[in-house]
mmCIF file of C-alpha atoms in Angstrom:
data_model
loop_
_atom_site.group_PDB
_atom_site.id
_atom_site.type_symbol
_atom_site.label_atom_id
_atom_site.label_comp_id
_atom_site.label_asym_id
_atom_site.label_seq_id
_atom_site.Cartn_x
_atom_site.Cartn_y
_atom_site.Cartn_z
ATOM 1 C CA MET A 368 -58.536 -48.557 -122.132
ATOM 2 C CA TYR A 369 -57.140 -50.974 -119.564
ATOM 3 C CA LEU A 370 -59.098 -54.204 -120.376
ATOM 4 C CA GLY A 371 -56.089 -56.362 -121.661
ATOM 5 C CA ARG A 372 -53.276 -55.283 -120.138
ATOM 6 C CA ARG A 373 -51.638 -54.587 -116.572
ATOM 7 C CA GLN A 374 -51.938 -51.106 -114.874
ATOM 8 C CA GLU A 375 -48.251 -50.875 -114.406
ATOM 9 C CA GLU A 376 -47.930 -50.685 -117.908
ATOM 10 C CA ASP A 377 -49.520 -46.985 -117.429
ATOM 11 C CA PRO A 378 -47.541 -45.247 -114.457
ATOM 12 C CA ILE A 379 -49.906 -42.346 -114.800
ATOM 13 C CA GLY A 380 -53.229 -44.583 -114.661
ATOM 14 C CA CYS A 381 -51.453 -46.439 -111.963
ATOM 15 C CA TYR A 382 -50.715 -43.444 -109.850
ATOM 16 C CA TRP A 383 -54.209 -42.141 -109.895
ATOM 17 C CA VAL A 384 -55.396 -45.476 -108.761
ATOM 18 C CA TRP A 385 -53.173 -45.228 -106.149
ATOM 19 C CA LEU A 386 -54.319 -41.911 -105.236
ATOM 20 C CA PHE A 387 -57.993 -43.157 -105.133
ATOM 21 C CA THR A 388 -57.090 -45.944 -103.043
ATOM 22 C CA LEU A 389 -55.527 -43.553 -100.366
ATOM 23 C CA SER A 390 -58.796 -41.368 -100.566
ATOM 24 C CA LYS A 391 -60.694 -44.587 -99.047
ATOM 25 C CA ILE A 392 -59.057 -43.601 -95.871
ATOM 26 C CA LEU A 393 -59.935 -39.836 -96.068
ATOM 27 C CA GLU A 394 -63.552 -41.094 -96.394
ATOM 28 C CA PHE A 395 -63.776 -42.428 -92.789
ATOM 29 C CA GLY A 396 -63.521 -38.470 -92.026
ATOM 30 C CA ASP A 397 -67.283 -38.181 -92.914
ATOM 31 C CA THR A 398 -67.723 -41.141 -90.533
ATOM 32 C CA TYR A 399 -66.191 -39.210 -87.700
ATOM 33 C CA PHE A 400 -68.273 -36.110 -88.460
ATOM 34 C CA ILE A 401 -71.289 -38.448 -88.050
ATOM 35 C CA LEU A 402 -70.251 -39.897 -84.644
ATOM 36 C CA LEU A 403 -69.153 -36.209 -83.495
ATOM 37 C CA ARG A 404 -72.646 -34.986 -84.284
ATOM 38 C CA LYS A 405 -74.160 -37.865 -82.388
ATOM 39 C CA GLN A 406 -75.866 -39.001 -85.480
ATOM 40 C CA LYS A 407 -77.338 -42.502 -86.292
ATOM 41 C CA LEU A 408 -74.296 -44.545 -88.082
ATOM 42 C CA ILE A 409 -76.148 -47.076 -89.945
ATOM 43 C CA PHE A 410 -74.465 -50.843 -90.951
ATOM 44 C CA LEU A 411 -74.742 -49.638 -94.557
ATOM 45 C CA HIS A 412 -72.368 -46.350 -94.100
ATOM 46 C CA TRP A 413 -69.837 -48.223 -91.971
ATOM 47 C CA TYR A 414 -69.849 -51.474 -93.762
ATOM 48 C CA HIS A 415 -69.454 -49.940 -97.019
ATOM 49 C CA HIS A 416 -66.324 -47.783 -95.826
ATOM 50 C CA ALA A 417 -64.628 -50.603 -94.328
ATOM 51 C CA THR A 418 -64.941 -53.133 -97.293
ATOM 52 C CA VAL A 419 -64.500 -50.670 -99.906
ATOM 53 C CA LEU A 420 -61.050 -49.893 -98.499
ATOM 54 C CA LEU A 421 -60.103 -53.571 -98.082
ATOM 55 C CA PHE A 422 -61.239 -54.347 -101.413
ATOM 56 C CA THR A 423 -59.532 -51.555 -102.978
ATOM 57 C CA TRP A 424 -56.287 -52.228 -101.331
ATOM 58 C CA PHE A 425 -56.581 -55.808 -102.348
ATOM 59 C CA ASN A 426 -57.286 -55.046 -105.814
ATOM 60 C CA THR A 427 -54.750 -52.255 -106.453
ATOM 61 C CA SER A 428 -52.051 -54.243 -104.753
ATOM 62 C CA ARG A 429 -52.416 -57.268 -107.248
ATOM 63 C CA SER A 430 -52.807 -54.487 -110.280
ATOM 64 C CA GLU A 431 -55.925 -56.107 -111.313
ATOM 65 C CA THR A 432 -57.228 -54.464 -114.850
ATOM 66 C CA PRO A 433 -61.095 -53.689 -114.012
ATOM 67 C CA GLY A 434 -59.980 -52.136 -110.668
ATOM 68 C CA VAL A 435 -59.494 -48.782 -112.718
ATOM 69 C CA TRP A 436 -63.052 -48.889 -113.906
ATOM 70 C CA PHE A 437 -64.325 -49.721 -110.282
ATOM 71 C CA CYS A 438 -62.528 -46.634 -109.346
ATOM 72 C CA ALA A 439 -63.758 -44.612 -111.955
ATOM 73 C CA MET A 440 -67.443 -45.545 -111.266
ATOM 74 C CA ASN A 441 -66.909 -44.816 -107.472
ATOM 75 C CA ALA A 442 -64.878 -41.413 -107.607
ATOM 76 C CA ALA A 443 -68.034 -40.139 -110.334
ATOM 77 C CA VAL A 444 -70.263 -41.180 -107.587
ATOM 78 C CA HIS A 445 -68.678 -39.973 -104.567
ATOM 79 C CA THR A 446 -67.921 -36.595 -106.188
ATOM 80 C CA ILE A 447 -71.544 -35.968 -106.661
ATOM 81 C CA MET A 448 -72.444 -37.231 -103.094
ATOM 82 C CA TYR A 449 -69.625 -35.077 -101.241
ATOM 83 C CA THR A 450 -70.725 -32.117 -103.217
ATOM 84 C CA TYR A 451 -74.369 -32.941 -101.946
ATOM 85 C CA TYR A 452 -73.222 -33.029 -98.376
ATOM 86 C CA ALA A 453 -71.039 -29.816 -98.776
ATOM 87 C CA LEU A 454 -74.076 -28.107 -99.689
ATOM 88 C CA ARG A 455 -75.821 -29.445 -96.916
ATOM 89 C CA ALA A 456 -73.087 -28.528 -94.413
ATOM 90 C CA LEU A 457 -72.914 -24.792 -95.762
ATOM 91 C CA LYS A 458 -76.922 -25.166 -94.565
ATOM 92 C CA LEU A 459 -77.705 -24.241 -98.716
ATOM 93 C CA PRO A 460 -81.151 -25.613 -99.724
ATOM 94 C CA VAL A 461 -81.165 -28.696 -101.646
ATOM 95 C CA PRO A 462 -84.180 -30.588 -102.863
ATOM 96 C CA ARG A 463 -85.008 -33.929 -101.414
ATOM 97 C CA GLY A 464 -84.996 -35.297 -105.004
ATOM 98 C CA ILE A 465 -81.565 -34.692 -105.085
ATOM 99 C CA MET A 466 -80.582 -37.284 -102.354
ATOM 100 C CA MET A 467 -82.704 -39.723 -103.954
ATOM 101 C CA SER A 468 -81.238 -39.281 -106.980
ATOM 102 C CA ILE A 469 -77.695 -40.069 -105.622
ATOM 103 C CA THR A 470 -79.099 -43.143 -104.114
ATOM 104 C CA ILE A 471 -80.279 -44.441 -107.501
ATOM 105 C CA THR A 472 -76.897 -43.639 -108.722
ATOM 106 C CA GLN A 473 -75.238 -45.626 -106.167
ATOM 107 C CA ILE A 474 -77.504 -48.304 -106.901
ATOM 108 C CA LEU A 475 -76.940 -48.102 -110.504
ATOM 109 C CA GLN A 476 -72.856 -48.195 -109.818
ATOM 110 C CA MET A 477 -73.402 -51.590 -108.086
ATOM 111 C CA VAL A 478 -75.508 -52.813 -111.010
ATOM 112 C CA LEU A 479 -72.705 -51.647 -113.346
ATOM 113 C CA GLY A 480 -69.963 -53.139 -110.859
ATOM 114 C CA LEU A 481 -71.801 -56.693 -111.241
ATOM 115 C CA THR A 482 -72.091 -56.325 -114.795
ATOM 116 C CA LEU A 483 -68.153 -55.392 -115.562
ATOM 117 C CA CYS A 484 -67.354 -58.293 -113.501
ATOM 118 C CA PHE A 485 -69.285 -60.742 -115.769
ATOM 119 C CA LEU A 486 -68.193 -58.877 -118.869
ATOM 120 C CA VAL A 487 -64.492 -59.619 -117.638
ATOM 121 C CA VAL A 488 -64.950 -63.008 -117.112
ATOM 122 C CA VAL A 489 -66.678 -63.473 -120.448
ATOM 123 C CA ARG A 490 -63.643 -61.731 -122.402
ATOM 124 C CA GLN A 491 -61.613 -64.299 -120.494
ATOM 125 C CA TRP A 492 -63.573 -67.249 -121.487
ATOM 126 C CA LEU A 493 -63.323 -65.912 -125.073
ATOM 127 C CA GLY A 494 -59.502 -65.800 -124.878
ATOM 128 C CA HIS A 495 -59.067 -62.142 -124.945
ATOM 129 C CA PRO A 496 -56.236 -61.232 -122.309
ATOM 130 C CA CYS A 497 -57.546 -59.165 -119.001
ATOM 131 C CA THR A 498 -55.980 -59.460 -115.743
ATOM 132 C CA PHE A 499 -58.710 -60.546 -113.265
ATOM 133 C CA SER A 500 -57.838 -63.195 -110.921
ATOM 134 C CA ARG A 501 -60.518 -65.548 -109.644
ATOM 135 C CA ALA A 502 -59.896 -64.038 -105.981
ATOM 136 C CA VAL A 503 -60.633 -60.463 -107.035
ATOM 137 C CA PHE A 504 -63.486 -61.624 -109.051
ATOM 138 C CA ARG A 505 -65.112 -63.336 -106.364
ATOM 139 C CA ALA A 506 -64.416 -60.244 -103.738
ATOM 140 C CA ALA A 507 -66.030 -57.853 -106.325
ATOM 141 C CA LEU A 508 -69.000 -59.913 -106.782
ATOM 142 C CA LEU A 509 -69.448 -60.619 -103.038
ATOM 143 C CA MET A 510 -68.858 -56.826 -102.645
ATOM 144 C CA TYR A 511 -70.850 -55.447 -105.443
ATOM 145 C CA LEU A 512 -73.781 -58.002 -104.625
ATOM 146 C CA SER A 513 -74.043 -57.048 -100.946
ATOM 147 C CA TYR A 514 -73.935 -52.933 -101.725
ATOM 148 C CA PHE A 515 -76.578 -53.720 -104.432
ATOM 149 C CA LEU A 516 -78.808 -55.168 -101.689
ATOM 150 C CA LEU A 517 -77.926 -52.538 -98.911
ATOM 151 C CA PHE A 518 -78.443 -49.909 -101.331
ATOM 152 C CA LEU A 519 -81.661 -51.092 -102.417
ATOM 153 C CA GLN A 520 -82.975 -51.687 -99.018
ATOM 154 C CA PHE A 521 -81.802 -48.065 -97.924
ATOM 155 C CA PHE A 522 -83.711 -46.759 -100.733
ATOM 156 C CA LEU A 523 -86.928 -48.604 -100.075
ATOM 157 C CA ARG A 524 -86.878 -47.841 -96.408
ATOM 158 C CA THR A 525 -86.033 -43.977 -96.952
ATOM 159 C CA TYR A 526 -87.848 -43.061 -100.204
ATOM 160 C CA LYS A 527 -90.963 -45.361 -100.120
ATOM 161 C CA PRO A 528 -94.147 -43.317 -99.690
ATOM 162 C CA LYS A 529 -95.337 -43.326 -96.256
ATOM 163 C CA PRO A 530 -98.840 -44.941 -95.949
ATOM 164 C CA LYS A 531 -101.703 -42.209 -95.369
ATOM 165 C CA PRO A 532 -102.889 -42.488 -91.897
ATOM 166 C CA VAL A 533 -106.207 -44.298 -91.977
ATOM 167 C CA GLU A 534 -109.197 -42.551 -90.949
ATOM 168 C CA ALA A 535 -111.191 -43.974 -88.019
ATOM 169 C CA GLU A 536 -113.662 -46.299 -89.501
ATOM 170 C CA LYS A 537 -117.050 -45.047 -89.404
ATOM 171 C CA LYS A 538 -119.388 -46.947 -87.424
ATOM 172 C CA PRO A 539 -122.811 -47.516 -88.874
ATOM 173 C CA PRO A 540 -125.722 -46.621 -86.507
ATOM 174 C CA GLU A 541 -126.590 -49.010 -83.714
ATOM 175 C CA LYS A 542 -129.353 -51.161 -84.234
ATOM 176 C CA VAL A 543 -132.152 -51.284 -81.261
ATOM 177 C CA ASN A 544 -134.805 -53.833 -81.708
ATOM 178 C CA GLY A 545 -133.654 -54.205 -85.422
ATOM 179 C CA LEU A 546 -134.372 -50.436 -86.076
ATOM 180 C CA TRP A 547 -131.495 -47.655 -86.277
ATOM 181 C CA LYS A 548 -130.999 -45.752 -83.316
ATOM 182 C CA HIS A 549 -130.846 -42.062 -84.198
ATOM 183 C CA LYS A 550 -129.318 -39.329 -82.139
ATOM 184 C CA THR A 551 -131.967 -36.796 -80.918
ATOM 185 C CA THR A 552 -131.432 -33.298 -80.722
#
């Protein structure tokens, strides 16, 4: 689709990429609600929102080809995620497994982002036309790698089974002069 030509050659596609870029500002709305409800704002949340906004503006302003794919992946995952948040806000019961599935999908998005970065570089190396500058490649690589590690850490902390409480160890009966001391009733 966009591999091999610049976004400005497709004004409709470019329009949607710009709308996507502007939507990153609106995503700070959920940060506002977290703060308003005095909930804990985790590093992953604010780091992700801040850096994805910066990267999206950087990528879009340069009309880099892979940006369309980055946008599509992110929009798909966020559509699912914000639907989940809307259901929760409406106090509708949502199985715990749904949120875990969303987190897994986010991790897969990061793997796909890293894969896309390398596929584009391989295409360029093989001589196929594709606009993907070294600056955007480095930024995308750093962004997707950091997101992958942070989402994986979040997944392990949030969904790792909690260890069962260890029962108090049963002590063997005490020995008195080499014999077992028994309670008398």
